[in-house]
Structures are given as C-alpha cells and as structure tokens.
mmCIF file of C-alpha atoms and ligand atoms in Angstrom:
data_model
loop_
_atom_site.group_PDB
_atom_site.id
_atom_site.type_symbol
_atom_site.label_atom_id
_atom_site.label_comp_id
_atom_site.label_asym_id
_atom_site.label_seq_id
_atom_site.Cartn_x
_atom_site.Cartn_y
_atom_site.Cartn_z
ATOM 1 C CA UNK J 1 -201.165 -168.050 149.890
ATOM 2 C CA UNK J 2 -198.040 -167.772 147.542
ATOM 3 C CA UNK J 3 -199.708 -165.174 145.178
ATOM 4 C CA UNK J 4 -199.472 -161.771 143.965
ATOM 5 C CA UNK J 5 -202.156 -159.470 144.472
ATOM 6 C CA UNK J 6 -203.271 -157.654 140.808
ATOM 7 C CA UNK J 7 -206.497 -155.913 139.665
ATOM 8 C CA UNK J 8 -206.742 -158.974 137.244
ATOM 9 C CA UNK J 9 -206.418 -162.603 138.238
ATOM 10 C CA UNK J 10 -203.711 -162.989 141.134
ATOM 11 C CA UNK J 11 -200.569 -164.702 139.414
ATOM 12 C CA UNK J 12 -199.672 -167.823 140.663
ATOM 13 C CA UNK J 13 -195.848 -167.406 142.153
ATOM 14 C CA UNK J 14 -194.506 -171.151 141.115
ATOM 15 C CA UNK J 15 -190.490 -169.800 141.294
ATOM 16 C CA UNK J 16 -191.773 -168.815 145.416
ATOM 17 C CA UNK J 17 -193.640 -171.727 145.858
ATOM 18 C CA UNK J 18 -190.998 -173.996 144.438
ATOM 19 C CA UNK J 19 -188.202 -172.318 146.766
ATOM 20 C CA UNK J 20 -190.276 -173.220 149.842
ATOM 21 C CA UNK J 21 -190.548 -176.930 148.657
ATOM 22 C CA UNK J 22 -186.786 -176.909 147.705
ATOM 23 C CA UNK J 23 -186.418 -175.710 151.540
ATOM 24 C CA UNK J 24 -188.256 -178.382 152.974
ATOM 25 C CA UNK J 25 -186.903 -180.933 151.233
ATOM 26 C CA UNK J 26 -183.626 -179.669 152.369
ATOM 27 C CA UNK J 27 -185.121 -179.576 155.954
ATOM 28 C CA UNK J 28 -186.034 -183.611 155.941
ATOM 29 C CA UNK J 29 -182.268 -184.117 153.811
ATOM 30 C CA UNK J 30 -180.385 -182.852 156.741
ATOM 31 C CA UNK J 31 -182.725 -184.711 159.213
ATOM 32 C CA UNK J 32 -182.251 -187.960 157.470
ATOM 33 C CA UNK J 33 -178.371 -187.250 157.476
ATOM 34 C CA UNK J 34 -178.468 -186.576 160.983
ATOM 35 C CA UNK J 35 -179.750 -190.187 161.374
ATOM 36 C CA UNK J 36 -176.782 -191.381 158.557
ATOM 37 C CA UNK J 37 -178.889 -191.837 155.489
ATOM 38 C CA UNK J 38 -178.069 -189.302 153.142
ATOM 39 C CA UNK J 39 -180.380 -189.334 150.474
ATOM 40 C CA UNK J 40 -178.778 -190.066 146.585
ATOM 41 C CA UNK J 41 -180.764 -188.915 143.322
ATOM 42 C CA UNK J 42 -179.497 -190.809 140.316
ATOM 43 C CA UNK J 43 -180.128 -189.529 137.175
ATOM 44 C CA UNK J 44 -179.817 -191.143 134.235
ATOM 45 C CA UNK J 45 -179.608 -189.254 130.758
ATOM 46 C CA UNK J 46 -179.325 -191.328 127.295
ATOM 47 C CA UNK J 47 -177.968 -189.246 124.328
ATOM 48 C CA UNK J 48 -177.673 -185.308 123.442
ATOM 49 C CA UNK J 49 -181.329 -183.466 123.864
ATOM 50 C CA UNK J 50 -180.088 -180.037 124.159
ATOM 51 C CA UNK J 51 -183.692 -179.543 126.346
ATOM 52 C CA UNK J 52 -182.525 -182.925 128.258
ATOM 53 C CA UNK J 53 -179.031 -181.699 129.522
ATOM 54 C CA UNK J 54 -180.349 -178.500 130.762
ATOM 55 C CA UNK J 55 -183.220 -180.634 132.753
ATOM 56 C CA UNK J 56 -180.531 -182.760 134.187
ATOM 57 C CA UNK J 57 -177.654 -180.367 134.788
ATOM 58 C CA UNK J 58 -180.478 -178.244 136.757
ATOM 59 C CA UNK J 59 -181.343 -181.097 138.809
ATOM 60 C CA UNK J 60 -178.097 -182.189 139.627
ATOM 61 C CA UNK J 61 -177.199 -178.449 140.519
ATOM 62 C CA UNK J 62 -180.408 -178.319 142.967
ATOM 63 C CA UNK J 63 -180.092 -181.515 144.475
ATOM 64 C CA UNK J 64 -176.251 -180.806 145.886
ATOM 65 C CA UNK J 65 -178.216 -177.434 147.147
ATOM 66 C CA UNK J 66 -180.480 -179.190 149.365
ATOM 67 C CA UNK J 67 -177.700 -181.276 150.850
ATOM 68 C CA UNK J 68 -178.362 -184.432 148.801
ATOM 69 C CA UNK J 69 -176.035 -186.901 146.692
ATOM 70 C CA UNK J 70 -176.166 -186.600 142.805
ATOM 71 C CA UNK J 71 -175.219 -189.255 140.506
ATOM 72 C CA UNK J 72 -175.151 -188.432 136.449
ATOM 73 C CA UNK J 73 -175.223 -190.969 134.228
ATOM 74 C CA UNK J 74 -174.894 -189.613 130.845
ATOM 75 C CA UNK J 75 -175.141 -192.486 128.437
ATOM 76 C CA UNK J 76 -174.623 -191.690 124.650
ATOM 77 C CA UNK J 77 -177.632 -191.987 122.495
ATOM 78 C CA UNK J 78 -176.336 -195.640 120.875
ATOM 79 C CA UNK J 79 -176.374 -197.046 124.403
ATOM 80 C CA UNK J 80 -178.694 -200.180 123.930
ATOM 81 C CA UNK J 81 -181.626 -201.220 125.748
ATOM 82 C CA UNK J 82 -179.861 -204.444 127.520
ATOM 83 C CA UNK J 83 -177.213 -201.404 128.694
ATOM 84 C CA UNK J 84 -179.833 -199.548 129.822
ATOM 85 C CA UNK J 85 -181.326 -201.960 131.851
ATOM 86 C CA UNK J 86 -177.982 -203.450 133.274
ATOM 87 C CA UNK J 87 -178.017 -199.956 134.467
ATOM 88 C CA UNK J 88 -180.855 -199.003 135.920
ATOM 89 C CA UNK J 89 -180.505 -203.009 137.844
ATOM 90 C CA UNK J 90 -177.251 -201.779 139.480
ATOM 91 C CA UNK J 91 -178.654 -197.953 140.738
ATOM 92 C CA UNK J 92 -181.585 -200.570 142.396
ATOM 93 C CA UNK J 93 -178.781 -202.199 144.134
ATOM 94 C CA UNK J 94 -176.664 -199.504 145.170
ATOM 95 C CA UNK J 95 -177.638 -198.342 148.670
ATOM 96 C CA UNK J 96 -176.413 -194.684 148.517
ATOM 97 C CA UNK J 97 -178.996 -194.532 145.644
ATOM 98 C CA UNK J 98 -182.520 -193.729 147.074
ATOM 99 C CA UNK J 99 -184.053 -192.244 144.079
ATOM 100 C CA UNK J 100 -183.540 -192.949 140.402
ATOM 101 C CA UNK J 101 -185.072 -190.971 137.036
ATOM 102 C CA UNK J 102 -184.661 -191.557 133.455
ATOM 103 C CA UNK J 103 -184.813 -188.696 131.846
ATOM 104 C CA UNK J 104 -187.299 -189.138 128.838
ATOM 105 C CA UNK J 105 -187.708 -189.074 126.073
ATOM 106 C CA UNK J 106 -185.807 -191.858 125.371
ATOM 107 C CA UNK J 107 -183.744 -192.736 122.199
ATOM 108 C CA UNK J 108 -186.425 -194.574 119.998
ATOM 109 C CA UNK J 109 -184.832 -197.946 119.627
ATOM 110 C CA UNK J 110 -185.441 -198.217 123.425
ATOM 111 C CA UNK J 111 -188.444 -199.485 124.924
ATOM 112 C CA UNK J 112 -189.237 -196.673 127.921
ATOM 113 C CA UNK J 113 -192.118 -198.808 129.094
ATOM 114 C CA UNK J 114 -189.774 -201.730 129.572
ATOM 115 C CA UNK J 115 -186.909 -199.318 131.717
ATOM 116 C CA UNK J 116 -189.653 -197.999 133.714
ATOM 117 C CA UNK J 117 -191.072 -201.449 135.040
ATOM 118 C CA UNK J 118 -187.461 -202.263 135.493
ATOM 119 C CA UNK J 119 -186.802 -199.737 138.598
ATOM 120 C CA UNK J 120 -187.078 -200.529 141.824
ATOM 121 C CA UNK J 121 -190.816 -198.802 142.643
ATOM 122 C CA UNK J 122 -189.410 -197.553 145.725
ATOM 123 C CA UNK J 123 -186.706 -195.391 143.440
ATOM 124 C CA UNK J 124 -189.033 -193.858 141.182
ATOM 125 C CA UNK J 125 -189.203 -190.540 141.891
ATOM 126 C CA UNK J 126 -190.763 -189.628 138.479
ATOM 127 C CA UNK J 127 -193.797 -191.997 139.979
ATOM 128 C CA UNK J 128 -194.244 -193.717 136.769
ATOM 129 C CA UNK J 129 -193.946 -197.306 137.235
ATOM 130 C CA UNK J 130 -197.301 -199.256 137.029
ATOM 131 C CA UNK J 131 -197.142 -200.020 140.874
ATOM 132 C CA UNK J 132 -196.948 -196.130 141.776
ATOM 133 C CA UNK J 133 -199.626 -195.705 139.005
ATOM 134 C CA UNK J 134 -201.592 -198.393 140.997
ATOM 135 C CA UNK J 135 -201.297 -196.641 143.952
ATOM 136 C CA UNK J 136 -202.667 -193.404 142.502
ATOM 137 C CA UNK J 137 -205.442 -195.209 140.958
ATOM 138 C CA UNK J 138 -206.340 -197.016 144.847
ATOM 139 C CA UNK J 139 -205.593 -193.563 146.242
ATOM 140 C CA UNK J 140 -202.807 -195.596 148.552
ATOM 141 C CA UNK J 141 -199.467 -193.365 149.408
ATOM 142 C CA UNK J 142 -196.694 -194.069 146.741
ATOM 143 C CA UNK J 143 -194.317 -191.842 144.656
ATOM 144 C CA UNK J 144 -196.381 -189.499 142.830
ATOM 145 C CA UNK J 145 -195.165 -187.974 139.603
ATOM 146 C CA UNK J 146 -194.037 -184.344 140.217
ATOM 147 C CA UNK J 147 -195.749 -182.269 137.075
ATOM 148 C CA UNK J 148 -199.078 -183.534 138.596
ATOM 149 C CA UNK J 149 -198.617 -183.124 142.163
ATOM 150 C CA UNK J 150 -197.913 -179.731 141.303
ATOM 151 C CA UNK J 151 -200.972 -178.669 140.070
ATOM 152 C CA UNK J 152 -202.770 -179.563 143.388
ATOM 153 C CA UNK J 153 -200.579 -177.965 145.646
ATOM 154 C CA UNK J 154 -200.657 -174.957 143.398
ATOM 155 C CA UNK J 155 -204.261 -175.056 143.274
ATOM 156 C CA UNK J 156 -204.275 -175.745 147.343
ATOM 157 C CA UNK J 157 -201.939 -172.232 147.769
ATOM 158 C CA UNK J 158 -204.738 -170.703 146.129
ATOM 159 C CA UNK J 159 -207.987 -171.935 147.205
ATOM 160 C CA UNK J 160 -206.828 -173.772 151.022
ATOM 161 C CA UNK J 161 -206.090 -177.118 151.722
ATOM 162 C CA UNK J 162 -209.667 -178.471 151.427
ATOM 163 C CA UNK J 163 -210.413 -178.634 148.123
ATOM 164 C CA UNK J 164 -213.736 -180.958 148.364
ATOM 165 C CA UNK J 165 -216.513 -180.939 146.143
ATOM 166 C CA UNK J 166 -214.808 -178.588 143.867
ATOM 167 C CA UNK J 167 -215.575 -178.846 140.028
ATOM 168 C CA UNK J 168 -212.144 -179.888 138.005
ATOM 169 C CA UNK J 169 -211.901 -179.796 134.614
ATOM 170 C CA UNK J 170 -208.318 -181.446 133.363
ATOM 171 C CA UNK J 171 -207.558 -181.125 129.610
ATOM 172 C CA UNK J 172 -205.561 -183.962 128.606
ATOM 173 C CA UNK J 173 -205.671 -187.534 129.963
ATOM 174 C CA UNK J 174 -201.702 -188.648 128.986
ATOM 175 C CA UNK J 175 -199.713 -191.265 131.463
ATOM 176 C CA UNK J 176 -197.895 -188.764 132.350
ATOM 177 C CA UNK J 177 -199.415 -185.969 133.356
ATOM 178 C CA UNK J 178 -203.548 -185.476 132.813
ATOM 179 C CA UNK J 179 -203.966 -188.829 134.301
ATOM 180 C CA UNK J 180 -202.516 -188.363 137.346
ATOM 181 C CA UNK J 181 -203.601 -184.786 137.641
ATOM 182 C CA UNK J 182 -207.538 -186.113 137.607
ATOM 183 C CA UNK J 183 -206.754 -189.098 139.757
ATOM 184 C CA UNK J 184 -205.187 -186.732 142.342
ATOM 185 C CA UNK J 185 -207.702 -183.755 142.690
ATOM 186 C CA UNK J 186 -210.335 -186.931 143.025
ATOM 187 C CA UNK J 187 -208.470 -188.110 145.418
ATOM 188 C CA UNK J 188 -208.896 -184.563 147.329
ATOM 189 C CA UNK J 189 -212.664 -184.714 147.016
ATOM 190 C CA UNK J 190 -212.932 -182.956 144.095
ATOM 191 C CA UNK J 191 -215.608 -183.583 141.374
ATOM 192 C CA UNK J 192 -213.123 -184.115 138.249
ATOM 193 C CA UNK J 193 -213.954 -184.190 134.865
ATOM 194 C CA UNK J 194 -211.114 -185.483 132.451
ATOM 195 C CA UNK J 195 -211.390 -183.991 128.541
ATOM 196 C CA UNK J 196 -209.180 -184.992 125.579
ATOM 197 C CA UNK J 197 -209.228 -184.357 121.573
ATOM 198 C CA UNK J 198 -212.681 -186.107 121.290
ATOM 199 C CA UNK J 199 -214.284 -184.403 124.030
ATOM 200 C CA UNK J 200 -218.271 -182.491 122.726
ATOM 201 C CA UNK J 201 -218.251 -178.617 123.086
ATOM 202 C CA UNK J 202 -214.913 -178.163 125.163
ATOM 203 C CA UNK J 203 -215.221 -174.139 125.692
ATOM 204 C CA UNK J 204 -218.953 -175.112 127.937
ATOM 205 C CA UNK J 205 -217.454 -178.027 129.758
ATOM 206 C CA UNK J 206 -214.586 -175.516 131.162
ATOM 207 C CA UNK J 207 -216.817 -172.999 131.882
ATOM 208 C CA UNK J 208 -218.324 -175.285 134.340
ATOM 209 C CA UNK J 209 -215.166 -175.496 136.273
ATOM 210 C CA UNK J 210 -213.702 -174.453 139.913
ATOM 211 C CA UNK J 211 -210.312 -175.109 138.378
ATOM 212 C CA UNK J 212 -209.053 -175.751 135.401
ATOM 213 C CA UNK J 213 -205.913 -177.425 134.339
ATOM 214 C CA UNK J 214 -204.821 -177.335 130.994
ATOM 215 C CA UNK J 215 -202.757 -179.899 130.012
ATOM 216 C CA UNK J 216 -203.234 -180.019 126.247
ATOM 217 C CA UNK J 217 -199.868 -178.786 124.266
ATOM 218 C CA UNK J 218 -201.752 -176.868 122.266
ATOM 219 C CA UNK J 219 -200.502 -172.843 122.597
ATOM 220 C CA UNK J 220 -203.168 -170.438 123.473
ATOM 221 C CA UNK J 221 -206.245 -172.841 123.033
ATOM 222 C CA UNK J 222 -208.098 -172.223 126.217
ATOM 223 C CA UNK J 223 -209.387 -168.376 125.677
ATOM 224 C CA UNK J 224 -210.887 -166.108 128.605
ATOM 225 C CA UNK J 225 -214.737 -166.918 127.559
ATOM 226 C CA UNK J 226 -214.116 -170.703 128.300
ATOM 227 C CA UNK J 227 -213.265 -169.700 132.193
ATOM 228 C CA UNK J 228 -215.854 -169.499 135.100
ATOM 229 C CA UNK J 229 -215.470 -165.934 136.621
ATOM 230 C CA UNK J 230 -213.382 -166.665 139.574
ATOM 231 C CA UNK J 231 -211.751 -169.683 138.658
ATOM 232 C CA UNK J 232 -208.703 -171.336 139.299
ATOM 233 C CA UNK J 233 -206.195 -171.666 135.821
ATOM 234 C CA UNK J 234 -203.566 -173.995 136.466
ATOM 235 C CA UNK J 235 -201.635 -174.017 132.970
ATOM 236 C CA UNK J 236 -198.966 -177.128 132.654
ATOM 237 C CA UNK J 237 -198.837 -176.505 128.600
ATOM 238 C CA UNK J 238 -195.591 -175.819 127.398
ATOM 239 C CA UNK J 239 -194.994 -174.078 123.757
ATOM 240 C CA UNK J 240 -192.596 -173.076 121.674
ATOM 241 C CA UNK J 241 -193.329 -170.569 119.515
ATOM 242 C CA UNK J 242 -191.335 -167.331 117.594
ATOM 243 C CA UNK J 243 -191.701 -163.879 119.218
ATOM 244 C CA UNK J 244 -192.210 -160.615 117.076
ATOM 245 C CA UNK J 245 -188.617 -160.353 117.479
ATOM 246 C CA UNK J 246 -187.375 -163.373 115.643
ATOM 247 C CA UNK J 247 -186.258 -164.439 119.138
ATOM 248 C CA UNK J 248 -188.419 -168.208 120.518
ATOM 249 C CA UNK J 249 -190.266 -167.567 123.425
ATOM 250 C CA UNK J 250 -192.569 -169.960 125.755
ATOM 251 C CA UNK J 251 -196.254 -170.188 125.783
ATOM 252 C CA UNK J 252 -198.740 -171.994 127.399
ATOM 253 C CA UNK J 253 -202.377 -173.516 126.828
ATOM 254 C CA UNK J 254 -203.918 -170.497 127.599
ATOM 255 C CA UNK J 255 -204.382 -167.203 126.623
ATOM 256 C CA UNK J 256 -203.111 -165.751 129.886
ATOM 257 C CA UNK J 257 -204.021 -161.738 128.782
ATOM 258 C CA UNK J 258 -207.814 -163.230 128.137
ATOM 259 C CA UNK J 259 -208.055 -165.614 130.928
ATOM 260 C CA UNK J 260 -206.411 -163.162 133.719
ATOM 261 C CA UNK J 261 -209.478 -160.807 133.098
ATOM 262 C CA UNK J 262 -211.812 -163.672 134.660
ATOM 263 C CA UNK J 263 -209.828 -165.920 136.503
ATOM 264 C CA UNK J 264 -209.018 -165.589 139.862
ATOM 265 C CA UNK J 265 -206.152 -166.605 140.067
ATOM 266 C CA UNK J 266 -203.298 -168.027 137.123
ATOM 267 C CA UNK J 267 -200.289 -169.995 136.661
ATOM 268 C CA UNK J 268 -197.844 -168.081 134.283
ATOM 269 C CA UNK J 269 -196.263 -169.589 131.822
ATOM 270 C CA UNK J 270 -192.798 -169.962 132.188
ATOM 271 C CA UNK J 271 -192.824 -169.782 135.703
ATOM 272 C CA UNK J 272 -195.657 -171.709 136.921
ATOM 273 C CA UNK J 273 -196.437 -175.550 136.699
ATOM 274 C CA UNK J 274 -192.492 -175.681 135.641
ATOM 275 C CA UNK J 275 -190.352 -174.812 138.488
ATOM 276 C CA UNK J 276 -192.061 -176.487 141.147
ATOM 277 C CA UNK J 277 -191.242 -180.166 139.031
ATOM 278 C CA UNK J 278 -187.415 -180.038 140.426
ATOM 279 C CA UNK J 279 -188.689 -179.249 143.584
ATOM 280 C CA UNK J 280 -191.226 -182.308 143.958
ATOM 281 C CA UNK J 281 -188.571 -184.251 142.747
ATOM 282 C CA UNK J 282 -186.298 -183.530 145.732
ATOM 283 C CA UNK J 283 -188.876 -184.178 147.881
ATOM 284 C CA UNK J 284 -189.695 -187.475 146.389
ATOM 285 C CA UNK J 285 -185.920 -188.069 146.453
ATOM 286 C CA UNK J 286 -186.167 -187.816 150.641
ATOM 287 C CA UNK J 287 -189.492 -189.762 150.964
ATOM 288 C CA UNK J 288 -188.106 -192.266 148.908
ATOM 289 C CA UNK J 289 -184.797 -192.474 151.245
ATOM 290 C CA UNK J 290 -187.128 -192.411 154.175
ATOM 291 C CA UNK J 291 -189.004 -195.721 152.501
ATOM 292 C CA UNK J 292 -185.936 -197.608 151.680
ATOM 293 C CA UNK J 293 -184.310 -196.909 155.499
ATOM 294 C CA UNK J 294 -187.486 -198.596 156.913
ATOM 295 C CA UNK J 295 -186.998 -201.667 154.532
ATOM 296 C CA UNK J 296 -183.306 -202.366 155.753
ATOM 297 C CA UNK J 297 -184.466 -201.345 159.701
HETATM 298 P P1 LIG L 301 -199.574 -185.507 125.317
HETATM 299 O O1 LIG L 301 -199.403 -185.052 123.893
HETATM 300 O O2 LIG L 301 -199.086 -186.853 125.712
HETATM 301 O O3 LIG L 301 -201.141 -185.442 125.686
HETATM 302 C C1 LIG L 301 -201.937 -184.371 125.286
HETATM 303 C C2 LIG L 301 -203.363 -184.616 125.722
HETATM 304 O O4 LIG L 301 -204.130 -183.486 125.349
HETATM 305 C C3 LIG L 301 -204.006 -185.834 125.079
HETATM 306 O O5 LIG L 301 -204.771 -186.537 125.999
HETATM 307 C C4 LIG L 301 -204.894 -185.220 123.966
HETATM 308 O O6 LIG L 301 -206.100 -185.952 123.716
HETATM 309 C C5 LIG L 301 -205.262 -183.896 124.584
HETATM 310 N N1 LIG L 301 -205.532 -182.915 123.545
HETATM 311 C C6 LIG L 301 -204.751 -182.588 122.488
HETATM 312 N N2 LIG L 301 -205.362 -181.660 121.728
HETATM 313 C C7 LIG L 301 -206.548 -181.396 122.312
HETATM 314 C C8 LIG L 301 -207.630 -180.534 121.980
HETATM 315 N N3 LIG L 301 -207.601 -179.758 120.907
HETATM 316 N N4 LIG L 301 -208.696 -180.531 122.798
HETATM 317 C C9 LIG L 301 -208.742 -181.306 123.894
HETATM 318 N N5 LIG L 301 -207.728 -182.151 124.259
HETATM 319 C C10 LIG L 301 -206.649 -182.190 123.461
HETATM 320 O O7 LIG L 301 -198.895 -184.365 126.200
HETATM 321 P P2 LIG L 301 -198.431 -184.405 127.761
HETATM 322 O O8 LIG L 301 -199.577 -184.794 128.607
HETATM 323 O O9 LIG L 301 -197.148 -185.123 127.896
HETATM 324 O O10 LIG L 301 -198.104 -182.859 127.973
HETATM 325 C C11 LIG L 301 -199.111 -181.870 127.857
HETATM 326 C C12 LIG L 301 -198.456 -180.495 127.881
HETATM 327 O O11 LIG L 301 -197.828 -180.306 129.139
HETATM 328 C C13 LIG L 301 -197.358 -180.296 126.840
HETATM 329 O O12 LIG L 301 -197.388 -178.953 126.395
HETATM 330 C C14 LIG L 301 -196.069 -180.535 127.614
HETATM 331 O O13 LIG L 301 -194.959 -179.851 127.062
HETATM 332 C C15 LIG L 301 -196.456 -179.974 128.957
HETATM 333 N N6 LIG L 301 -195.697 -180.516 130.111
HETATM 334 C C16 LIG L 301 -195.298 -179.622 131.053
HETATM 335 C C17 LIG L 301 -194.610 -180.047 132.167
HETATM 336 C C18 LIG L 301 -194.221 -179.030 133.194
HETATM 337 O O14 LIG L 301 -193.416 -179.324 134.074
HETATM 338 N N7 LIG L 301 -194.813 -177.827 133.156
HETATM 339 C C19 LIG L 301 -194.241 -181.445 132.358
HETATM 340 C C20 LIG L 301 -194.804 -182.329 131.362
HETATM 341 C C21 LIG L 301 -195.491 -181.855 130.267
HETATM 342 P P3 LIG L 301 -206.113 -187.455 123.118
HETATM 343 O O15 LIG L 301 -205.774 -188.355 124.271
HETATM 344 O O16 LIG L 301 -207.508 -187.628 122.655
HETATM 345 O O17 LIG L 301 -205.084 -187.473 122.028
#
C-alpha cells in the first residue's frame, strides 16, 4: 500500500505509485525488445496550447525513459481536418508505431470525434475510440483510457485488490473520464452510483459512499461533511485558481484540509490522479505493441 501514514487521512502517493507503473512498463518494453518489437508511442499535437506542449514534451521525455520509441508530430493549429486524418491513416500503417494519441483539445474547426474513429483501435492508447468504449461497456479487455484506470488502481493500493460490493459514488459522467471511471469500478464488483449537475441532494448521496471519486471541475465543491468516515477520496478535479500570493496554484474538487479529517485515505491534488496518466499511457503503449505483434504472428 503506496501511502503515507498521517494522524489524518493517509495521502495517496500518486508520484510513487506512478514510478512503479513507469517501471513496469519499462520491464515488458525491454522484454518485447528482447523478442525485436520495440514498442513506438506517436504523439500527435495540433497547434500552440502552452498546457498541451508541456503534456507532450513530458510524454515524449518518459517514454525514451522506459526504453520506448517516440514520435512528435507537432502540427500547427491551421492544419486541416483532411491533414489530420491523412495523418493519423499513415501512424496506422507504420509498423514501428504501436500506439498513437491526439492530444486534445483539438483546434475547433476539427471534428475530434471524427480523428478518434479514424485510429486504428488497436493504437489508441488514450482508449477513446467507440470500439475500446464498447469494450468497457461489455467489460471485454481493450485499451482503457488512463485518467480512469487510475482511479481504480489508486483506490486498489488503498483498500486491496478486491474491491467487491463496495459503494462508489463517481461525480461526473463525461466520455472521458466519469464514464469510464463508473464502468470500471462496476466492472470490479463494486456497487457504483454515477452523479452529474442534475443529481437530488449530492452532499447525502456521497456520504453513502466506500469511495468517492470526484470528477466534477468544480474547485473545492466536495467538503469534509459529504464524506463517510473512513472513506476512500479519489480527487481527478483539476483547478486553476490565484494563491494569496498573486502566484496560480492547482486545486482540486475537494476540500482536501476538510475531507482529510474523515477520510481514510486521499488523493492530493497536484500529485495524485495526475501523474499516474503518463504512466498508464506507457503501459498501454506496450500492451498495445504486444496486440499488434500477435496480429502480424
Ligand atoms: P467535463 O466538464 O466534461 O464533465 C464534468 C462532469 O461533472 C459533468 O458530467 C457534469 O454534469 C458534472 N458536474 C459539473 N458540475 C457539477 C455539480 N455542481 N454537481 C455535480 N456534477 C457536476 O469534465 P471532465 O470529465 O473532462 O473533467 C473533470 C475534471 O477532471 C476537470 O477538472 C478536469 O480538469 C479533470 N481531469 C483531470 C485529469 C487528470 O489526469 N487528473 C484528466 C482529465 C480531466 P453534467 O453532465 O450534468 O453537465
């Protein structure tokens, strides 16, 4: 169990847990090299997010780390969809290329929906074309998205592999992330309850919860009287907001002081849900190598 040990709720260590995924997924890269696949991460990056190049530069940085290939395709931001796609239709082609992401958001005279059904499903490492989706949804092994699969491994350092008949409570139900985080803790037996900006009497419904993921992007919203005693927090929201010091800072969907005097344990925020995304990746990156190796055996 990857936490530390406080008088309050034990803080989830996501940089630690993150550097043990990054290590495995180096593990399985040098295997697969050792049987001449080495696996290639493209990533794709259309225009000049200053948020954007920092994502990318950091994955390119920790996928030469864990012995991997890393292709960059910066594109600028009047690249057109038909470019786009011409693209993303060679990376399916090219066979040092096992994994492929788009960073989003996307430019807005580009359709994302439309590039994402374009890539090969065995390439998406980001899990979000509808066939991965489908999988999720039949509970069949695909590429999972990594935010997502996060949260339950978090949750499993915490509270053991066997998370059955555990009460979830996931705030948020977007594509991208509270989605998949309630299809995946059903998928590990839990009983999951999935709330959004219509839900009745919020605070009650995540009292009632084992864990609790807060997925909202709303700063601060979830406050220590909404938490079971002894709960699990698992906090993906990610906020911007100006410190007493002028100076930005990061918060998340909960108020961590508040909800560390009742949970059990909590993900920080920076340092939680975040790190471990880069990590997953990696390791999506090697399972998808493994995948496309068996299709040309
Ligand atoms: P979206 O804006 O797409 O979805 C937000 C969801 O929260 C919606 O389903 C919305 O409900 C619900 N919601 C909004 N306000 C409330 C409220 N007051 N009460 C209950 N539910 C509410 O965001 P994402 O899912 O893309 O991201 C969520 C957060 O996670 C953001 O802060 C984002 O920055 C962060 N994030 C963090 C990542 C990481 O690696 N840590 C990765 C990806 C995202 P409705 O559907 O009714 O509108």
């Amino acid at each position: 169990m990857q936490i530390e040990a406080r008088t309050q709720a034990a803080i989830i260590d996501g940089k630690a847990i993150a550097a043990r995924v990054r290590a495995q997924a180096a593990a399985a890269a040098r295997e697969l090299a050792a049987s001449g696949v080495i696996p290639g991460l493209a990533v794709v990056l259309v225009g000049e997010d200053p948020a954007s190049q920092i994502y990318v530069r950091n994955k390119g940085r920790r996928t030469i780390e864990a012995g991997m290939r890393s292709f960059e395709h910066k594109l600028p931001a009047r690249t057109s969809q038909d470019e786009l796609l011409a693209l993303v239709r060679q990376l399916n082609g090219d066979p040092a290329v096992h994994g492929i992401l788009v960073q989003m958001p996307l430019p807005k005279h580009i359709d994302a929906d439309r590039i994402v059904a374009a890539l090969d499903p065995d390439k998406d490492v980001d899990g979000l074309h509808p066939l991965n989706a489908g999988r999720i949804v039949l509970g069949k092994p695909g590429l999972v998205p990594c935010t997502p699969q996060g949260c339950v491994i978090l949750a499993r350092h915490v509270l053991g592999e066997d998370l059955s008949g555990l009460d979830v409570v996931v705030i948020g139900r977007s594509i991208l992330v509270g989605k998949p985080v309630a299809l995946l803790f059903q998928n590990a037996n839990c009983t999951v309850t999935m709330a959004h900006s219509r839900t009745r009497n919020l605070p009650a419904l995540c009292r009632r919860a084992d864990i609790l993921v807060a997925a909202a992007g709303r700063r601060e919203m979830v406050r220590g009287d909404w938490i079971k005693p002894g709960a699990t927090v698992i906090d993906v929201g990610i906020n911007r907001i100006a410190g007493a010091d002028g100076r930005s800072r990061l918060v998340g969907d909960v108020a961590f002081e508040e909800a560390r005097q009742v949970a059990r344990a909590i993900t920080p925020v920076p340092g939680g849900v975040g790190p471990r995304t880069i990590a997953c990746l990696l390791l999506n990156t090697v399972q998808a190598a493994r995948t496309i190796a068996g299709r040309r055996a």
